[in-house]
Structure formats: structure tokens, C-alpha cells
Amino acid sequence: MLQPLAAGATAPIPKRALGKTGEHLSIIALGGIVVTDTEQSFANNIVAEAFDRGINYFDVAPTYGNAQERLGPALEPYRKKSFLACKTTKRDKAGAKAELEESLRLLRTDHLDLYQLHALTKMDDLETALGPNGAMETYVQARKEGKVRFIGFSAHSVETALEAIKRFDFDTILFPLNFVLFSQANFGPQVLEAARQKGMGILALKSMAKGAWPEAQKKNHPFSKCWYEPAALPEQASMGLRWTLSHPITAAVPPGEEKYFRLAMDVAQKFEPISTEEEKTLMASAAGVEPLFRLGNA
């Protein structure tokens, strides 16, 4: 029988099923950019805090600066109880193999729970990765060897994502799922539906994003770890994350800025689906915003 929470206690961040994998992930991840260019002590402390609050999903990539070097030692005490996802932008077999081995070394683990083709944007990327001597040959072999448990991809193109879903039986997709993109560019609903129909684990990017930085702010803004303009703190960002999590997905990866990650933990810990009135308010704030991506960029 469930024990009641002590007075003042907060329930841990809830978990959801990851497609057909049998795994259950916390509804938000700790994205590796949170620990990029930080002291190891900071990385150790924030990973410990995240784990204590219920996060078991950690996502990183070699392109995130020194994030792997920081996350490996920080996650080591919790590795057996965590779900570690990594990625590679290498599209060839040899390059992907070399990067996989380096990620395993830096992350201090003998396997990755999820390995993803990172940032599939152009159709040529997909053709190369799935073709002869492509990265997918490394992925499949690594899965046979126990170095990788599940195979997924991330993308920033609707067209490329839809084709990837058709071409290979991926376990997961990591894709932008954002209120501005949906309402201002019709970017995402088609991918969400295609992935849902195949029973894939759906992981969301850009849930707390707003749009492209105005030209005058591109080099002069307070969020060094956001290449896009994030939603305003705290109300718009909170509603943006809740809007994303109100869809049939497993989890969202918040921005790498510490303020946004901490807000995401708070929102996730007391998550409630967005109401109709809140959604109207959120969508009104998206009107006229230039979206980060548009259809037809494959």
C-alpha cells in the first residue's frame, strides 16, 4: 500500500513508458548542456539533486562541449538506476564506431541505453547513415554486442523525420515539440502522429523555447547556452513545458540553462496537464513569433 507523503514533502517526478521498450523514464531529462563548462563539483551536485528528485533520464552528446567528461563521473554512482542516452553526428560506419567508443570511455560505462543519430536535418544525412558502410551498421552491431540497448534519432526536419520513421524500425525519436512551432508553422503534429502510430518512444526538444533571437540580440543576451530565444520566465516557460507534456509523449529535454532546468524540475514534480484557458493564453503569446524551424527544410 502507498504511504502518504509527509507534511511538506513533494512527490518525485513521475515516469512514463518509453514506447515499446519496456522502460519508464522521468518526464523530463537532464540534458548534458546543463553541465557543460562547469566545475566537476557542480556537475556532481546537480546530477545528485536531479536523481533525488526522480530524474532517471540523462541525455548527452559529443557536440555538447565537455559535457560527457563532466557527466560521466557525476552519473557513475547512479548509473545502474539511470537511463543514459547519447548521440553521434557521424553518418559513416567507422566514424560512428570511433565516436561511440569514445563516448563509452568518457561516460564511464560499458553500454548506452539509447544511441541516436543526432540532428538528422537533410535527406542526404539519412541516406548516408542508412546506406552501405553507414552509421546504422555500427548501431546494429553495437546492439548485438550489448554496447547499445535501443536505437533512435533526433531531427529538426519534418520531412526527414517522417522518412526515417518509414525506413528503419527506430525505438525512439527526439524531436521539437513546441507551442510556437505547432501554431505558427504546423511543424511537428505530423511527426508526433507518425511516431505514435508506430509505437515509438517520443522524446521532445524545445518545449521551453519561444523562437529565433531577434537580430539585435543574437550576440547580446543572458542565456549563453540557448541558441534560440527561450520562453519567458517563469509563466510562459512553465506553460510551454506543460503544453508539451500534455501530449502523448514520454519526456522532454529542457534547455541547458540552469534556471530553465531547475524550473523544469519544479514543473515536472507537480505536473498538471495544461487547461483549455491556459492553452489559449499560451497560443496568443505565440502569435507573430518567428518559429525556429519551418516545413520544407529537408
CSV table of C-alpha atoms in Angstrom, one decimal, residues 103-229:
chain,number,residue,atom,x,y,z
A,103,SER,CA,31.5,8.3,-25.5
A,104,LEU,CA,31.6,5.0,-23.6
A,105,ARG,CA,35.0,5.8,-22.3
A,106,LEU,CA,34.2,9.4,-21.2
A,107,LEU,CA,30.8,8.4,-19.7
A,108,ARG,CA,32.5,5.6,-17.7
A,109,THR,CA,30.0,3.0,-18.8
A,110,ASP,CA,30.1,-0.3,-20.8
A,111,HIS,CA,26.8,0.5,-22.6
A,112,LEU,CA,24.4,3.2,-23.6
A,113,ASP,CA,20.7,2.7,-23.0
A,114,LEU,CA,19.9,4.7,-26.1
A,115,TYR,CA,22.1,5.7,-29.1
A,116,GLN,CA,20.8,8.2,-31.5
A,117,LEU,CA,21.6,9.5,-35.0
A,118,HIS,CA,22.0,13.2,-34.0
A,119,ALA,CA,20.4,16.1,-35.8
A,120,LEU,CA,19.1,14.5,-39.0
A,121,THR,CA,18.2,17.6,-41.0
A,122,LYS,CA,18.9,16.8,-44.6
A,123,MET,CA,17.7,13.8,-46.5
A,124,ASP,CA,21.3,13.2,-47.6
A,125,ASP,CA,22.2,12.6,-43.9
A,126,LEU,CA,19.6,9.8,-43.7
A,127,GLU,CA,20.6,8.2,-47.0
A,128,THR,CA,24.3,8.1,-45.9
A,129,ALA,CA,23.5,6.8,-42.4
A,130,LEU,CA,21.3,4.0,-43.6
A,131,GLY,CA,23.3,3.2,-46.7
A,132,PRO,CA,26.3,0.9,-47.2
A,133,ASN,CA,29.0,1.4,-44.6
A,134,GLY,CA,26.7,3.9,-42.9
A,135,ALA,CA,26.4,4.7,-39.3
A,136,MET,CA,23.5,2.4,-38.8
A,137,GLU,CA,25.7,-0.6,-39.4
A,138,THR,CA,27.7,0.5,-36.3
A,139,TYR,CA,24.5,0.9,-34.3
A,140,VAL,CA,23.1,-2.5,-35.2
A,141,GLN,CA,26.5,-4.2,-34.5
A,142,ALA,CA,26.8,-2.4,-31.1
A,143,ARG,CA,23.3,-3.5,-30.2
A,144,LYS,CA,24.3,-7.1,-30.9
A,145,GLU,CA,27.4,-6.7,-28.7
A,146,GLY,CA,25.4,-5.2,-25.8
A,147,LYS,CA,27.1,-1.7,-26.1
A,148,VAL,CA,23.7,-0.2,-27.1
A,149,ARG,CA,20.3,-1.3,-25.9
A,150,PHE,CA,18.0,0.9,-28.1
A,151,ILE,CA,18.4,2.9,-31.3
A,152,GLY,CA,16.8,6.2,-32.0
A,153,PHE,CA,17.3,9.5,-33.9
A,154,SER,CA,16.9,13.2,-33.4
A,155,ALA,CA,15.8,15.5,-36.2
A,156,HIS,CA,14.9,19.1,-37.0
A,157,SER,CA,13.1,18.5,-40.3
A,158,VAL,CA,9.6,17.1,-40.5
A,159,GLU,CA,10.3,15.6,-43.9
A,160,THR,CA,13.5,13.8,-42.9
A,161,ALA,CA,11.9,12.6,-39.7
A,162,LEU,CA,8.9,11.1,-41.5
A,163,GLU,CA,11.2,9.3,-43.9
A,164,ALA,CA,13.4,8.0,-41.1
A,165,ILE,CA,10.3,6.6,-39.4
A,166,LYS,CA,9.4,4.8,-42.6
A,167,ARG,CA,12.9,3.5,-43.4
A,168,PHE,CA,14.0,1.9,-40.1
A,169,ASP,CA,12.4,0.4,-37.0
A,170,PHE,CA,13.7,3.0,-34.6
A,171,ASP,CA,12.9,2.6,-30.9
A,172,THR,CA,12.7,6.4,-30.2
A,173,ILE,CA,12.5,9.8,-31.8
A,174,LEU,CA,13.8,13.1,-30.3
A,175,PHE,CA,12.0,16.0,-32.0
A,176,PRO,CA,11.0,19.6,-31.4
A,177,LEU,CA,7.5,19.7,-29.8
A,178,ASN,CA,6.8,23.3,-29.1
A,179,PHE,CA,3.8,25.6,-28.9
A,180,VAL,CA,5.2,28.2,-31.4
A,181,LEU,CA,6.2,25.6,-33.9
A,182,PHE,CA,2.8,23.9,-33.8
A,183,SER,CA,0.7,27.1,-34.0
A,184,GLN,CA,2.9,29.2,-36.3
A,185,ALA,CA,4.4,26.7,-38.7
A,186,ASN,CA,2.4,23.5,-38.4
A,187,PHE,CA,5.7,21.9,-37.6
A,188,GLY,CA,5.5,18.7,-35.5
A,189,PRO,CA,2.0,17.3,-35.4
A,190,GLN,CA,2.6,15.0,-38.4
A,191,VAL,CA,5.8,13.6,-36.8
A,192,LEU,CA,4.1,13.1,-33.5
A,193,GLU,CA,1.3,11.1,-35.1
A,194,ALA,CA,3.6,9.0,-37.3
A,195,ALA,CA,5.7,8.1,-34.3
A,196,ARG,CA,2.7,7.4,-32.2
A,197,GLN,CA,1.2,5.0,-34.8
A,198,LYS,CA,4.5,3.0,-34.8
A,199,GLY,CA,4.6,2.8,-31.0
A,200,MET,CA,7.9,4.7,-30.8
A,201,GLY,CA,9.1,6.3,-27.6
A,202,ILE,CA,8.6,10.1,-28.2
A,203,LEU,CA,11.1,12.5,-26.6
A,204,ALA,CA,10.6,16.2,-27.0
A,205,LEU,CA,13.0,19.1,-27.7
A,206,LYS,CA,12.5,22.8,-27.5
A,207,SER,CA,9.5,22.6,-25.1
A,208,MET,CA,10.6,25.8,-23.3
A,209,ALA,CA,11.7,27.6,-26.5
A,210,LYS,CA,10.0,30.7,-27.9
A,211,GLY,CA,11.6,31.5,-31.3
A,212,ALA,CA,14.6,32.8,-33.1
A,213,TRP,CA,16.6,35.5,-31.4
A,214,PRO,CA,15.9,39.0,-32.9
A,215,GLU,CA,19.0,40.1,-34.9
A,216,ALA,CA,19.9,42.7,-32.3
A,217,GLN,CA,20.0,40.1,-29.5
A,218,LYS,CA,21.8,37.2,-31.2
A,219,LYS,CA,25.2,38.1,-29.7
A,220,ASN,CA,23.9,40.0,-26.6
A,221,HIS,CA,21.6,38.0,-24.4
A,222,PRO,CA,21.8,36.5,-20.9
A,223,PHE,CA,21.4,32.8,-21.9
A,224,SER,CA,24.7,31.6,-23.3
A,225,LYS,CA,23.5,28.0,-23.5
A,226,CYS,CA,20.5,28.8,-25.6
A,227,TRP,CA,21.0,29.4,-29.4
A,228,TYR,CA,17.3,30.3,-29.5
A,229,GLU,CA,15.2,32.7,-27.5
